[in-house]
Coordinates of C-alpha atoms and ligand atoms in Angstrom, one line a residue:
M1427 CA -2.1 0.4 -53.1
S1428 CA -1.2 2.7 -50.0
A1429 CA -2.9 6.0 -49.5
P1430 CA -1.2 9.2 -50.4
E1431 CA 0.6 10.3 -47.5
R1432 CA -0.2 13.2 -45.3
R1433 CA -3.7 13.7 -47.1
V1434 CA -4.7 13.9 -43.1
P1435 CA -3.5 16.4 -40.8
E1436 CA -0.7 15.1 -38.3
A1437 CA -1.4 15.5 -34.9
R1438 CA -1.3 19.0 -33.9
P1439 CA 2.2 19.6 -32.7
S1440 CA 1.6 20.1 -29.4
G1441 CA 0.4 16.2 -29.2
Q1442 CA 3.8 15.6 -30.6
D1443 CA 5.4 17.3 -27.9
A1444 CA 3.7 15.9 -25.3
R1445 CA 4.3 12.6 -26.7
I1446 CA 8.3 13.4 -26.9
D1447 CA 8.1 14.5 -23.6
G1448 CA 6.2 11.4 -22.3
L1449 CA 9.1 9.3 -23.7
V1450 CA 11.8 11.2 -22.2
A1451 CA 10.2 10.8 -19.0
G1452 CA 9.7 6.9 -19.4
L1453 CA 13.7 7.0 -20.3
R1454 CA 14.5 8.4 -17.0
Q1455 CA 12.7 5.7 -15.4
S1456 CA 14.7 2.5 -13.7
P1457 CA 14.4 0.7 -15.8
P1458 CA 14.5 3.3 -18.5
S1459 CA 10.5 2.6 -20.5
I1460 CA 9.2 3.0 -23.8
S1461 CA 5.2 3.2 -23.9
P1462 CA 4.3 0.5 -26.3
S1463 CA 2.6 3.3 -28.4
W1464 CA 5.9 3.4 -29.8
F1465 CA 5.4 -0.1 -31.4
Y1466 CA 2.7 1.0 -33.4
D1467 CA 4.1 3.3 -37.0
R1468 CA 3.0 1.9 -40.3
R1469 CA 5.6 -0.8 -40.3
G1470 CA 4.8 -1.7 -36.8
S1471 CA 1.3 -2.6 -37.3
A1472 CA 1.6 -4.2 -40.1
L1473 CA 4.4 -6.2 -37.9
F1474 CA 1.8 -6.9 -35.2
E1475 CA -0.3 -8.5 -38.1
R1476 CA 2.3 -10.9 -38.4
I1477 CA 2.8 -11.3 -35.2
C1478 CA -1.1 -12.6 -34.6
E1479 CA -0.3 -14.7 -37.9
Q1480 CA 2.1 -17.1 -36.4
P1481 CA 1.4 -20.0 -35.0
E1482 CA 3.1 -19.7 -31.4
Y1483 CA 1.1 -16.2 -31.1
Y1484 CA -2.0 -17.9 -29.8
L1485 CA -4.2 -14.7 -28.8
T1486 CA -6.2 -13.7 -31.5
R1487 CA -6.8 -16.7 -33.0
I1488 CA -8.3 -17.9 -29.5
E1489 CA -10.2 -14.9 -29.1
L1490 CA -11.7 -15.4 -32.7
S1491 CA -12.7 -19.1 -32.0
I1492 CA -14.5 -17.7 -28.9
M1493 CA -16.1 -15.4 -30.6
D1494 CA -17.0 -18.0 -33.5
A1495 CA -18.6 -20.5 -30.6
H1496 CA -20.0 -18.0 -28.3
V1497 CA -21.0 -14.8 -29.9
R1498 CA -25.0 -15.2 -30.4
E1499 CA -24.5 -15.6 -26.5
M1500 CA -22.8 -12.9 -26.0
A1501 CA -25.4 -11.0 -28.3
E1502 CA -28.8 -12.4 -26.6
A1503 CA -26.6 -11.3 -22.7
L1504 CA -26.1 -7.7 -24.4
G1505 CA -29.5 -7.3 -26.1
P1506 CA -31.1 -5.2 -28.6
R1507 CA -30.4 -1.8 -30.0
I1508 CA -27.2 -1.4 -28.2
A1509 CA -24.4 1.5 -28.6
L1510 CA -21.4 -0.4 -29.1
I1511 CA -18.4 1.6 -28.3
E1512 CA -14.6 0.5 -29.1
P1513 CA -11.7 2.1 -27.8
G1514 CA -8.8 1.8 -30.2
A1515 CA -10.5 0.6 -33.6
G1516 CA -8.6 -2.4 -34.1
S1517 CA -8.3 -4.8 -37.5
G1518 CA -12.2 -5.2 -37.0
L1519 CA -12.7 -9.2 -37.2
K1520 CA -14.1 -9.5 -34.0
T1521 CA -16.2 -6.3 -33.9
R1522 CA -17.6 -8.2 -37.6
R1523 CA -18.5 -11.0 -35.8
L1524 CA -20.3 -9.2 -32.8
L1525 CA -21.8 -6.3 -34.7
G1526 CA -23.1 -9.6 -37.4
A1527 CA -24.5 -11.2 -33.9
L1528 CA -26.2 -8.6 -32.4
D1529 CA -30.1 -7.7 -32.5
S1530 CA -30.5 -4.4 -34.7
P1531 CA -27.4 -2.3 -32.9
A1532 CA -28.5 1.4 -32.6
S1533 CA -24.6 2.6 -33.5
Y1534 CA -21.1 1.6 -33.4
V1535 CA -18.6 4.1 -32.2
P1536 CA -15.0 3.0 -32.6
V1537 CA -12.5 5.4 -30.8
D1538 CA -9.2 5.9 -32.0
I1539 CA -5.9 8.3 -32.0
S1540 CA -5.5 8.1 -36.0
R1541 CA -7.7 9.7 -37.9
E1542 CA -6.9 7.9 -40.5
H1543 CA -7.3 4.3 -39.2
L1544 CA -10.9 5.8 -37.8
L1545 CA -12.1 6.7 -41.2
E1546 CA -10.9 3.8 -43.3
S1547 CA -12.4 1.0 -40.8
A1548 CA -16.0 3.1 -40.4
S1549 CA -16.2 3.5 -44.1
R1550 CA -15.6 -0.5 -44.6
L1551 CA -18.0 -1.3 -42.2
R1552 CA -20.6 1.4 -43.2
A1553 CA -20.2 -0.5 -46.6
D1554 CA -21.0 -3.7 -44.6
Y1555 CA -23.6 -2.8 -42.3
Q1556 CA -25.5 -0.5 -44.3
E1557 CA -28.3 -0.4 -41.7
L1558 CA -25.4 0.8 -39.0
H1559 CA -24.9 4.2 -37.8
V1560 CA -21.2 4.3 -37.5
H1561 CA -19.7 7.2 -35.5
P1562 CA -16.2 7.8 -35.0
V1563 CA -14.6 9.3 -32.4
C1564 CA -11.1 11.1 -32.7
A1565 CA -9.5 10.5 -29.4
D1566 CA -6.6 9.4 -27.4
F1567 CA -9.0 6.4 -25.0
T1568 CA -5.9 6.0 -22.7
A1569 CA -6.8 10.0 -21.5
P1570 CA -10.8 10.9 -20.7
F1571 CA -12.9 11.4 -23.9
D1572 CA -16.6 12.2 -24.1
V1573 CA -18.5 10.4 -26.3
P1574 CA -21.0 12.4 -28.0
A1575 CA -24.6 12.1 -27.1
A1576 CA -25.3 12.0 -30.7
A1577 CA -23.8 8.8 -31.0
L1578 CA -25.7 7.4 -28.4
E1579 CA -29.2 8.4 -29.4
G1580 CA -31.4 5.6 -29.8
A1581 CA -29.6 2.9 -27.9
R1582 CA -30.9 0.8 -25.2
R1583 CA -27.6 0.0 -23.4
N1584 CA -24.1 1.6 -23.9
V1585 CA -21.9 -1.1 -23.9
V1586 CA -17.9 -0.5 -24.2
Y1587 CA -16.2 -3.6 -26.1
F1588 CA -12.7 -3.9 -25.4
P1589 CA -10.7 -7.3 -27.0
G1590 CA -7.8 -8.3 -27.9
S1591 CA -6.3 -8.4 -24.2
T1592 CA -5.3 -4.6 -24.9
L1593 CA -5.7 -3.5 -21.1
G1594 CA -2.7 -6.4 -20.2
N1595 CA -0.5 -3.7 -21.1
W1596 CA -1.7 -1.2 -18.5
A1597 CA 0.0 -1.9 -14.6
P1598 CA -3.2 -3.0 -12.3
Q1599 CA -4.2 0.1 -10.7
D1600 CA -3.5 1.6 -14.4
A1601 CA -6.0 -1.2 -15.5
V1602 CA -8.3 -0.3 -13.0
E1603 CA -8.3 3.3 -13.5
L1604 CA -8.9 2.6 -17.5
L1605 CA -11.9 -0.1 -16.7
R1606 CA -13.0 2.7 -14.6
R1607 CA -13.8 5.4 -17.0
F1608 CA -15.4 2.6 -19.5
A1609 CA -17.3 1.7 -17.0
R1610 CA -18.5 5.4 -16.4
I1611 CA -19.1 5.6 -20.3
A1612 CA -21.1 2.8 -20.1
G1613 CA -23.6 4.3 -17.5
P1614 CA -25.7 3.0 -15.3
G1615 CA -27.3 0.5 -17.3
G1616 CA -24.7 -0.8 -19.4
A1617 CA -21.9 -2.8 -19.7
V1618 CA -18.1 -3.4 -20.5
L1619 CA -17.5 -6.7 -23.0
L1620 CA -13.4 -7.1 -22.0
G1621 CA -11.1 -9.8 -23.8
L1622 CA -8.5 -10.9 -21.5
D1623 CA -5.3 -13.2 -22.0
M1624 CA -4.8 -15.8 -19.1
V1625 CA -2.3 -17.2 -17.4
K1626 CA -0.8 -20.4 -18.4
P1627 CA 2.0 -22.7 -18.9
V1628 CA 5.2 -20.6 -19.1
E1629 CA 6.8 -22.0 -21.9
V1630 CA 3.8 -21.3 -24.0
L1631 CA 3.7 -17.5 -23.1
E1632 CA 7.1 -17.3 -23.4
R1633 CA 7.1 -18.5 -26.5
A1634 CA 4.4 -16.2 -28.0
Y1635 CA 6.2 -13.4 -27.3
D1636 CA 9.5 -15.1 -28.7
D1637 CA 8.0 -16.3 -32.3
A1638 CA 10.8 -18.8 -34.1
A1639 CA 10.6 -16.6 -37.3
G1640 CA 11.5 -13.2 -35.2
V1641 CA 8.1 -11.4 -35.9
T1642 CA 8.1 -10.1 -32.4
A1643 CA 11.5 -9.6 -31.7
A1644 CA 11.7 -7.2 -34.9
F1645 CA 8.3 -5.6 -33.6
N1646 CA 10.4 -5.0 -30.3
L1647 CA 13.2 -3.2 -31.8
N1648 CA 10.9 -1.1 -34.1
A1649 CA 10.0 0.9 -31.1
L1650 CA 13.5 2.1 -31.1
E1651 CA 13.8 2.5 -34.6
H1652 CA 10.5 4.2 -34.5
V1653 CA 11.5 6.8 -31.7
N1654 CA 14.7 7.5 -34.0
R1655 CA 12.7 8.2 -37.0
V1656 CA 10.4 10.6 -34.8
T1657 CA 12.9 12.4 -32.6
G1658 CA 15.9 12.2 -34.7
S1659 CA 17.9 10.3 -32.3
R1660 CA 20.8 7.7 -33.3
I1661 CA 20.1 4.9 -31.1
D1662 CA 22.0 2.1 -31.9
T1663 CA 19.6 -0.6 -32.3
S1664 CA 22.2 -3.2 -33.3
A1665 CA 23.1 -2.5 -29.3
F1666 CA 20.0 -4.6 -28.4
R1667 CA 18.3 -7.6 -28.7
H1668 CA 14.8 -8.7 -27.9
F1669 CA 14.1 -10.2 -24.8
A1670 CA 10.5 -11.0 -23.1
P1671 CA 10.6 -13.1 -20.3
W1672 CA 7.9 -14.3 -17.6
V1673 CA 7.5 -12.6 -14.7
A1674 CA 6.2 -14.5 -11.9
A1675 CA 5.4 -12.2 -9.4
H1676 CA 3.2 -9.8 -11.7
E1677 CA 1.8 -12.8 -13.7
R1678 CA 3.4 -10.7 -16.7
I1679 CA 5.4 -11.1 -19.8
E1680 CA 7.7 -8.2 -20.3
M1681 CA 9.0 -7.0 -23.2
R1682 CA 12.2 -5.9 -22.9
L1683 CA 15.1 -4.7 -25.1
V1684 CA 18.7 -5.6 -23.9
A1685 CA 21.9 -3.9 -24.1
R1686 CA 24.3 -6.2 -25.9
R1687 CA 27.3 -4.0 -24.6
D1688 CA 27.4 -1.0 -22.1
V1689 CA 25.6 1.4 -24.2
A1690 CA 24.6 5.2 -23.7
F1691 CA 22.4 7.9 -25.5
E1692 CA 20.8 10.9 -24.6
L1693 CA 17.0 12.0 -25.9
G1694 CA 15.9 15.4 -24.7
A1695 CA 16.7 15.5 -20.7
A1696 CA 16.7 11.8 -20.5
R1697 CA 20.5 10.5 -20.8
V1698 CA 20.4 6.6 -20.5
R1699 CA 23.4 4.3 -19.6
L1700 CA 22.8 0.5 -19.8
R1701 CA 25.6 -1.9 -18.9
R1702 CA 25.7 -4.9 -20.7
G1703 CA 22.7 -6.9 -19.4
E1704 CA 20.7 -4.1 -18.4
H1705 CA 17.2 -3.6 -20.5
L1706 CA 15.3 -0.8 -21.4
L1707 CA 11.2 -1.8 -21.1
T1708 CA 8.8 -1.3 -24.2
E1709 CA 5.5 -3.3 -22.8
Y1710 CA 3.6 -5.5 -19.9
S1711 CA 1.4 -7.5 -21.4
H1712 CA -0.5 -8.7 -17.8
K1713 CA -2.1 -12.4 -17.6
Y1714 CA -5.4 -12.7 -15.9
T1715 CA -7.2 -15.8 -14.0
A1716 CA -10.8 -16.3 -13.4
E1717 CA -10.1 -14.8 -9.7
S1718 CA -7.9 -11.8 -10.4
A1719 CA -9.9 -11.0 -13.7
A1720 CA -13.1 -10.4 -11.2
Q1721 CA -11.0 -8.6 -8.5
L1722 CA -10.1 -5.9 -11.1
A1723 CA -13.6 -6.0 -12.1
A1724 CA -14.5 -5.3 -8.6
E1725 CA -12.1 -2.5 -8.0
A1726 CA -13.7 -0.7 -10.8
G1727 CA -16.8 -0.9 -9.8
L1728 CA -18.0 -4.1 -11.9
V1729 CA -19.2 -7.4 -11.3
V1730 CA -19.0 -10.3 -13.7
Q1731 CA -22.1 -11.2 -15.4
Q1732 CA -21.0 -13.8 -17.5
A1733 CA -17.8 -15.4 -19.2
W1734 CA -16.7 -17.0 -22.3
F1735 CA -13.1 -19.3 -22.8
D1736 CA -11.7 -21.7 -25.0
P1737 CA -11.9 -24.9 -24.1
E1738 CA -8.4 -24.5 -22.2
R1739 CA -9.6 -21.6 -20.7
W1740 CA -6.2 -19.7 -22.7
F1741 CA -8.4 -16.6 -23.2
G1742 CA -11.4 -15.3 -21.9
V1743 CA -14.3 -12.6 -22.6
W1744 CA -15.9 -11.2 -19.6
L1745 CA -19.2 -9.6 -19.6
L1746 CA -18.7 -7.0 -16.6
A1747 CA -21.8 -4.4 -15.5
P1748 CA -22.0 -2.1 -13.1
G1749 CA -22.0 -3.8 -9.2
G1750 CA -24.5 -3.4 -6.9
G1751 CA -24.3 -0.8 -3.6
A1752 CA -20.5 -2.1 -2.9
Y1753 CA -18.9 0.5 -5.4
A1754 CA -17.5 3.4 -3.4
E1755 CA -16.4 6.1 -5.7
P1756 CA -12.4 6.5 -6.1
T1757 CA -10.9 9.0 -3.2
D1758 CA -8.2 11.1 -3.7
A1759 CA -5.7 8.6 -2.1
P1760 CA -2.5 9.5 -1.9
V1761 CA -0.7 7.2 -5.3
S1762 CA 3.2 6.3 -4.3
Ligands
LIG630 C1 -1.6 -6.2 -28.4 C2 -1.6 -5.7 -26.2 C3 -2.8 -7.1 -27.1 O1 -0.2 -8.1 -25.4 O2 0.2 -10.0 -26.5 C4 2.1 -9.0 -29.0 C5 0.8 -6.6 -28.3 N1 3.0 -7.9 -28.0 N2 3.2 -9.5 -29.0 C6 0.3 -8.6 -26.4 C7 2.0 -7.7 -28.5 C8 4.3 -8.2 -28.2 C9 -0.5 -7.3 -27.9 N3 -1.5 -6.7 -27.5

């Protein structure tokens, strides 16, 4: 069933070195941090799919229900013959809903760092939407990337689709930066269609990130196991436990790995020492309100054109388009 490993060349060693440099830099911060990208090796991706099936993890189900209820209005608002660009090609369920409703889409452009993942999902889409031009772009969308003109040829409008509340992983200033880049890719007549999880009662949020079956806990601990597998480090994962509190001041869930006892380990130039009760940080998951989403859009030079929610407003899908003259190009103001 599983494809033979290593048929596709591994990421260039320089890419891997940069990744490990980033890991070491994160571990030297306070609190020591591991980027959420370390969740997603083969096992982590499978665990994430299982998270989406847990009764407590409402995000995926609700976003899909919003697509089911409103995808026609979305398609109408987006218009005919668009190029749909998706940074990080996901499992594709929401994308399929959208592609199925669009009026003769010109092309679909998934952008993903994993060539394997990209080609797999592209060939599945090609089989199911035979009229559609699928132009996969192999790139790390968290860094600036170019969409080849050929991929956008014949499109009346470029639309960047970023579902799943993935943007929640970025701290506010970085989220603005990323959204600004999406806006630039969409261009003056384009749009961004963005899925964001909303602020809601804390019990609901904390349960979603600590399911009874322990899948999210395993997913969190797998980030450390993944680090051990890739770097050869021997971090004792049994010294950590999963903890995912709502941090009200920042309107986010923080995925943490808390030291059960004093722990110390070294990884390259990073020397991590944690007292019992101190933690590693593995992920932010920011939640938005109608106000903070509009604010985020404005800071990225976008305005909210329309938004769709489930009846309880637990999740929202926002259609954003380049704003009027109010938008000033970012200056090189110093960043703290
Ligand atoms: C894929 C980033 C949207 O933040 O809810 C799920 C990842 N982390 N459970 C999220 C995740 C813990 C997820 N995103």
